[in-house]
Coordinates of C-alpha atoms in Angstrom, one line a residue:
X8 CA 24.7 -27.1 -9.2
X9 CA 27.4 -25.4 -6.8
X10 CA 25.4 -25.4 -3.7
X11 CA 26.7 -22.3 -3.7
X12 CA 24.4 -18.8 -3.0
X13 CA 25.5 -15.7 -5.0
X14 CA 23.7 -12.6 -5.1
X15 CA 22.6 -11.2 -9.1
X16 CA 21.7 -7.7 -8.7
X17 CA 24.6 -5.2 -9.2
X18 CA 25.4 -3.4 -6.3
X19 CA 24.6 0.1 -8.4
X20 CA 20.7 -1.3 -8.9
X21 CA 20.3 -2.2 -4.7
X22 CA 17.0 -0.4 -3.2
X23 CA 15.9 -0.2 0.1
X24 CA 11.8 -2.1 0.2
X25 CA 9.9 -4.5 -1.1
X26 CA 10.6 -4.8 -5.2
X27 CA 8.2 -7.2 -7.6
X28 CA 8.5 -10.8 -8.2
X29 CA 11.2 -11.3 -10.9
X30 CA 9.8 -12.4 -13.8
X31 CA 11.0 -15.5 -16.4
X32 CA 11.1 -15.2 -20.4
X33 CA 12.2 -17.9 -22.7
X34 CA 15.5 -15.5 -23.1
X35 CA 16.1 -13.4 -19.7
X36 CA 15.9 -13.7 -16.4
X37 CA 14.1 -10.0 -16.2
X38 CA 14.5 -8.6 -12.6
X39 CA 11.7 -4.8 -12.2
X40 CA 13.0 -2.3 -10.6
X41 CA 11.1 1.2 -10.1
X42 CA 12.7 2.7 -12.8
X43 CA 14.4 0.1 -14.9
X44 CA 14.2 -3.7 -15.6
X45 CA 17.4 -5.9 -15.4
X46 CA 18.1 -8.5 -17.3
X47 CA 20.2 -11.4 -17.1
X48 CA 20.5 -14.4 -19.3
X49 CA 18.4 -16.9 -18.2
X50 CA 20.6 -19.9 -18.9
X51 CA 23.9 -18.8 -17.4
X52 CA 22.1 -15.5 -15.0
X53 CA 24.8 -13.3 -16.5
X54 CA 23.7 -9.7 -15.9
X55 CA 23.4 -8.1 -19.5
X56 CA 21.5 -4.9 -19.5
X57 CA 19.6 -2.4 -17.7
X58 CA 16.7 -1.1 -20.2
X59 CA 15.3 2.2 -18.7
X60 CA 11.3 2.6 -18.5
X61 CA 11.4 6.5 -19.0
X62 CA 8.4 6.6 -16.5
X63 CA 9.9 10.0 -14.7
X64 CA 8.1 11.2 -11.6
X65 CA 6.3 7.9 -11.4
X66 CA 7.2 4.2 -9.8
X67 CA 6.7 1.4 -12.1
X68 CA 4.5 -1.3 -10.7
X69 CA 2.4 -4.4 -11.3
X70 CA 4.9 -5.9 -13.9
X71 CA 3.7 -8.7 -15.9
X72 CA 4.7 -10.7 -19.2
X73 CA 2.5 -10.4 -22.0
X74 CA 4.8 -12.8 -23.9
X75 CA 8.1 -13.9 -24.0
X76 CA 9.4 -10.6 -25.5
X77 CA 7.4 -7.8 -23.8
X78 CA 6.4 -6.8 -20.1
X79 CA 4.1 -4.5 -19.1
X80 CA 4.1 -2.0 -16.3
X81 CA 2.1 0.7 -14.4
X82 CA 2.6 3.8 -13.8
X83 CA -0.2 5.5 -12.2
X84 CA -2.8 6.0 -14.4
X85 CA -0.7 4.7 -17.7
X86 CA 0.4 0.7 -18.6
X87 CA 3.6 0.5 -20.7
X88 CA 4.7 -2.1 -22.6
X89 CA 8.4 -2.5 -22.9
X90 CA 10.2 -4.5 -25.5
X91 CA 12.7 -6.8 -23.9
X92 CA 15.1 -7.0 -26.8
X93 CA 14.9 -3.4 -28.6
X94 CA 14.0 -1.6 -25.1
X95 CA 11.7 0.1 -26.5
X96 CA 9.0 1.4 -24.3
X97 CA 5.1 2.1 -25.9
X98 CA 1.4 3.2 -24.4
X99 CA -0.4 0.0 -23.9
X100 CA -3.4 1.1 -21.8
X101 CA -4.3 4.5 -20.4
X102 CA -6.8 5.0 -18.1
X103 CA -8.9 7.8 -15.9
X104 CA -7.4 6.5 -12.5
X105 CA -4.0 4.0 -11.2
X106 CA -5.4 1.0 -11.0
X107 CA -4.0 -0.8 -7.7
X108 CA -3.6 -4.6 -7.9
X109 CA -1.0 -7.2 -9.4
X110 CA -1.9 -7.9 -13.2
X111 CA -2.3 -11.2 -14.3
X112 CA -2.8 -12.4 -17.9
X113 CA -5.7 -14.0 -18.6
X114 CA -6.2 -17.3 -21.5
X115 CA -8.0 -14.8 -24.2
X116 CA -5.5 -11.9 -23.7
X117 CA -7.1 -9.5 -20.8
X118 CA -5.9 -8.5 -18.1
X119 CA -7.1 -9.1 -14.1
X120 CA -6.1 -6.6 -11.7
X121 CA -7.2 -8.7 -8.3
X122 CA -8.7 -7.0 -5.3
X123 CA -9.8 -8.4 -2.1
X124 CA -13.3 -8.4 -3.1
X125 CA -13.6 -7.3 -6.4
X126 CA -11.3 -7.4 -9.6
X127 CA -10.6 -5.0 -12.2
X128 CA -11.2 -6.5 -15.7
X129 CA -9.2 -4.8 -18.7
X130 CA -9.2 -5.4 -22.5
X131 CA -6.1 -2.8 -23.8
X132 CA -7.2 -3.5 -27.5
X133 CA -10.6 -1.5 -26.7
X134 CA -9.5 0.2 -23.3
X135 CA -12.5 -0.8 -21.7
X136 CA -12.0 -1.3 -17.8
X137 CA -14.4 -3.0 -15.5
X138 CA -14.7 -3.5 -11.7
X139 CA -16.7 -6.1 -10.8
X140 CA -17.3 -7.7 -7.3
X141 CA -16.2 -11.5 -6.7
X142 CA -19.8 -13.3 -7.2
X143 CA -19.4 -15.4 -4.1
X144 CA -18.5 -14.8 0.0
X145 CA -15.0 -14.9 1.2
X146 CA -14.1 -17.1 4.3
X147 CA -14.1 -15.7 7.5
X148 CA -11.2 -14.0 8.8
X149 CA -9.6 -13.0 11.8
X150 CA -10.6 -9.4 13.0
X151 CA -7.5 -6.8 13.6
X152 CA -9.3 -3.8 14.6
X153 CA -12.8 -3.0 16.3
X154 CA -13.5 0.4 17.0
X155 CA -17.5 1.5 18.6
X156 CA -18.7 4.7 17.6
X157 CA -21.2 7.1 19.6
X158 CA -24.1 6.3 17.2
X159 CA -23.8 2.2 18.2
X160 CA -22.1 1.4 15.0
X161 CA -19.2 -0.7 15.2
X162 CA -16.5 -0.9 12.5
X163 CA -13.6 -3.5 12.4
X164 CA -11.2 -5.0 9.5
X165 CA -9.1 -8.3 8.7
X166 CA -5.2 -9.1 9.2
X167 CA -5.1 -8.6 5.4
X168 CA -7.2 -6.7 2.7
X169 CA -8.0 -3.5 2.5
X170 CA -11.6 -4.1 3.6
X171 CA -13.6 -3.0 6.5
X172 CA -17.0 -3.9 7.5
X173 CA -20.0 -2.2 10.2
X174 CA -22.2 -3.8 12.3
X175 CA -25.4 -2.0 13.3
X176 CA -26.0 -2.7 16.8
X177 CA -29.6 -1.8 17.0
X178 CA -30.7 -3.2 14.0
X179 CA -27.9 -6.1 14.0
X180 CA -27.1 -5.3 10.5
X181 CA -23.6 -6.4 9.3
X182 CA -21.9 -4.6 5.8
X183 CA -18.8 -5.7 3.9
X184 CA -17.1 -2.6 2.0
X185 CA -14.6 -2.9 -0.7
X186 CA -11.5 -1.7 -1.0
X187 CA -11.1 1.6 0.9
X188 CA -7.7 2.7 -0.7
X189 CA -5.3 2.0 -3.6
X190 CA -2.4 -0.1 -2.0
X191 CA -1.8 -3.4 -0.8
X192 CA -1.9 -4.4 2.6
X193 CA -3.9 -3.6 5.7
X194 CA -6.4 -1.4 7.6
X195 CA -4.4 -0.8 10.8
X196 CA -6.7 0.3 12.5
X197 CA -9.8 3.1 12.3
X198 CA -10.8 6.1 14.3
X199 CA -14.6 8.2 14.1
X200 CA -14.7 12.1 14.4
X201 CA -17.6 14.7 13.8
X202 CA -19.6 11.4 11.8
X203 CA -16.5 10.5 9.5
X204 CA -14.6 7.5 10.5
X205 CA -10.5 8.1 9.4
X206 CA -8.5 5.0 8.5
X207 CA -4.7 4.3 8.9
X208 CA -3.3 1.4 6.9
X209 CA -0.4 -0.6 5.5
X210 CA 1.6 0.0 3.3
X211 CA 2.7 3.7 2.9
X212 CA 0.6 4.7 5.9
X213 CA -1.8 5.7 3.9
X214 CA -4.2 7.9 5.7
X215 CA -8.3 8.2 4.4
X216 CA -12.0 9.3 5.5
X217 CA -15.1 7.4 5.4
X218 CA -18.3 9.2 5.7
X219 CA -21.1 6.2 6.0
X220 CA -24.0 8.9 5.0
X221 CA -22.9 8.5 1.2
X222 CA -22.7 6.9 -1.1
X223 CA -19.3 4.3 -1.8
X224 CA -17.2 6.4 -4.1
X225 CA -13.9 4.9 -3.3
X226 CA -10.7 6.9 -4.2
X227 CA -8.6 10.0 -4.2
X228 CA -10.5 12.8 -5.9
X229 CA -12.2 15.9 -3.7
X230 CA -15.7 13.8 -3.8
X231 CA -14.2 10.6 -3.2
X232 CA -15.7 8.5 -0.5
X233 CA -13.8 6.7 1.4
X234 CA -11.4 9.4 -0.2
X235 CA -7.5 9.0 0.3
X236 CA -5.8 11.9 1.9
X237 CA -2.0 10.8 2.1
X238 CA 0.9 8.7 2.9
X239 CA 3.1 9.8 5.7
X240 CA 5.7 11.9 4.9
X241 CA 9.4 11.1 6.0
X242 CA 9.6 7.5 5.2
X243 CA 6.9 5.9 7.7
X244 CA 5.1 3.3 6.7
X245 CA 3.6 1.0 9.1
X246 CA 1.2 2.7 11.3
X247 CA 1.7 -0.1 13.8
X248 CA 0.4 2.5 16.7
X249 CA -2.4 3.0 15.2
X250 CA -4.8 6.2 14.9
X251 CA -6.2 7.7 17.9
X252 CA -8.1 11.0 18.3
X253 CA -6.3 13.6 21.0
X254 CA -5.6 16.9 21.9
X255 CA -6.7 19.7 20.4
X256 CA -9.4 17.2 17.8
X257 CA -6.5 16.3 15.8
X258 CA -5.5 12.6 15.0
X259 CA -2.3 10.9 16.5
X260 CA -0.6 8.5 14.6
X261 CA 2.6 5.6 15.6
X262 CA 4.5 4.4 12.7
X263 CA 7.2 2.2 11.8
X264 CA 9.8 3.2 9.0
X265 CA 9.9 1.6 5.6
X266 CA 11.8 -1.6 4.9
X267 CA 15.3 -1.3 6.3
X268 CA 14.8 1.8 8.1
X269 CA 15.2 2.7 11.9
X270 CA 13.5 5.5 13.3
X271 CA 9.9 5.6 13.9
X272 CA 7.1 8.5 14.1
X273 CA 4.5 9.9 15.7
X274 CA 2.4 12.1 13.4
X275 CA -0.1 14.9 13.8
X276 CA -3.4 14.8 11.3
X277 CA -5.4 18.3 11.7
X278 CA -8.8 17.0 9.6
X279 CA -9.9 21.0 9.2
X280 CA -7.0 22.2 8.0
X281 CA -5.7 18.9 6.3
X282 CA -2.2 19.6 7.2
X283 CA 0.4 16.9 8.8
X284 CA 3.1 17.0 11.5
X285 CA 5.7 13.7 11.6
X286 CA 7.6 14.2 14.6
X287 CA 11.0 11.2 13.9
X288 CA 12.7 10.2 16.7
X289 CA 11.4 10.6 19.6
X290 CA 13.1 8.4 21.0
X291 CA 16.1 7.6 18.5
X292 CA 15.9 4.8 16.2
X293 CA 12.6 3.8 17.6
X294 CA 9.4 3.2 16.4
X295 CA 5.9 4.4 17.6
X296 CA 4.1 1.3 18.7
X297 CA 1.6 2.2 20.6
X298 CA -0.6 5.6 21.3
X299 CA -3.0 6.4 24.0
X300 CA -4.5 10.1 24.7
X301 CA -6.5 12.3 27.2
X302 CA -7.6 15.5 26.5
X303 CA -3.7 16.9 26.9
X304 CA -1.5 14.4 26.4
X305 CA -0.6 12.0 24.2
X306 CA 1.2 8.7 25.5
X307 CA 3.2 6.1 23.4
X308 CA 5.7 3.4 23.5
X309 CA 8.2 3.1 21.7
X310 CA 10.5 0.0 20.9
X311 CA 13.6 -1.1 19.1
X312 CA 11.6 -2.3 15.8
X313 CA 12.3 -1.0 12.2
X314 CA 11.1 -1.9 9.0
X315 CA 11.3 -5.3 7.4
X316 CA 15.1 -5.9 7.3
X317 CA 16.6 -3.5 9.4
X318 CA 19.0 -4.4 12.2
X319 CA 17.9 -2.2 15.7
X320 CA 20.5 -0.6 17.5
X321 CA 18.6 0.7 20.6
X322 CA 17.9 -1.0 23.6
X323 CA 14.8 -1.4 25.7
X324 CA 11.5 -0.4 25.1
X325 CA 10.3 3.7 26.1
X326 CA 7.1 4.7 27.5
X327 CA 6.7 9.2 27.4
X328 CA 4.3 11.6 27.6
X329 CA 4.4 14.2 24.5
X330 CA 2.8 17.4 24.7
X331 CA 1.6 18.8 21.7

């Protein structure tokens, strides 16, 4: 009506990242935050209240309206449903494991977590969870990784999704795999060593294994398999360098910073020890974007690029030699 843009969220409640899609109630204008939901009235967008979620230790995610007075939320393993007028906050659904995936409510009252290929189905008056694959093939997608291994196996994933697939040289055998970890995005890129194949992706550079011996088992327990090991440590979060095997038989790995962050990484994964190094900085307020090795070296580049939103303040683009 004014033509006129004005920002809503209080200056106390701005975050650095990527925050939910606010959601619309016949009453409020209901903005999530990891902590908190905001609410404005949805008529005039007055900012009126901040109603805590309690969820201590643990991000809120995957908010959804149930109805037009209650949303719920996850946090890890636990959905909460939070009344939008008392703010009072209740169990909903608990489960053995987070469930990763935006919630959607479906016509008879149950909630769909969707995956790439398969969706979580839940009904919270029972607690009954089920994971079931998407009865039909997905188009064909552009490829952003291939990597060969010794055994003539080749192993490759899409621009988006979590998926990966093989292809069986030899026999000329191809095989689509589900999800291989709990968070949105990409596979960056994958890397085999000693008959495992380790996997980098987007978002939180989250780092897993693969063993293609045994059985799918995907998640983050001790027999897990592909198992999640970690997200880098010190705000990384695009592994837009990739994962590379180097000196020493430990895994390399370039990263970009989280949303409005300058400063990139290159990070040191020891598989038999399972311990990490994230070495910020080396050149400052650039990020790692690419990583080649030898048997003593490691070799990157580095370049002015941050994380979604930032504004770069180095110049030029870096090529070094590290020595670990």
């Amino acid at each position: 009506q004014t033509k006129q843009f004005k920002r809503l969220t209080p200056k106390q409640y701005t975050a650095i990242g990527v925050m939910p899609s606010p959601i619309l109630t016949d009453k409020y204008l209901v903005e999530p935050m990891s902590d908190c939901l905001l609410l404005y009235d949805v008529k005039t967008l007055r900012f009126l209240r901040a109603v805590p979620l309690g969820n201590k230790g643990e991000d809120a995610k995957y908010f959804v309206k149930i109805d037009d007075h209650h949303v719920v939320f996850a946090a890890g393993a636990t959905l909460n449903s939070v009344d939008l007028d008392t703010g009072k906050v209740e169990l909903y659904s608990k489960q053995d494991r987070e469930i990763v995936g935006n919630w959607h409510l479906t016509g008879d009252g149950r909630l769909i977590a969707l995956r790439v290929q398969s969706y979580f189905l839940l009904d919270a008056k029972s607690g009954k969870l089920e994971m079931r694959m998407i009865p039909a093939e997905g188009l064909g997608q552009d490829l952003l990784w291939l990597r060969s291994t010794p055994e003539g196996m080749v192993y490759g994933g899409p621009g988006l999704g979590q998926t990966m697939f093989s292809y069986d040289t030899q026999r000329r055998l191809l095989h689509s795999y589900g999800q291989v970890v709990d968070v949105g995005g990409e596979i960056y890129y994958g890397v085999p060593l000693d008959g495992q194949l380790y996997t980098i992706s987007y978002i939180e550079g989250t780092l897993a294994v693969f063993n293609p011996k045994r059985a799918w088992n995907q998640g983050s327990d001790a027999d897990s398999n592909p198992r999640t090991i970690m997200h880098m440590p010190e705000q990384q979060y695009r592994p837009v360098g990739g994962i590379h095997t180097g000196p020493g038989g430990k895994l390399y790995i370039g990263t970009q910073p989280d949303y409005g962050l300058l400063g990139g990484a290159l990070s040191v994964f020891d598989p038999k020890t399972g311990k990490i190094e994230v070495h910020r900085n080396l050149v400052q307020d650039e990020e790692i974007s690419a990583v080649a090795t030898d048997d003593r070296l490691v070799y990157a580049e580095s370049d002015r690029g941050g994380g979604g939103g930032s504004k770069p303040t180095a110049t030029g683009v870096h090529f070094l030699a590290w020595n670990p």
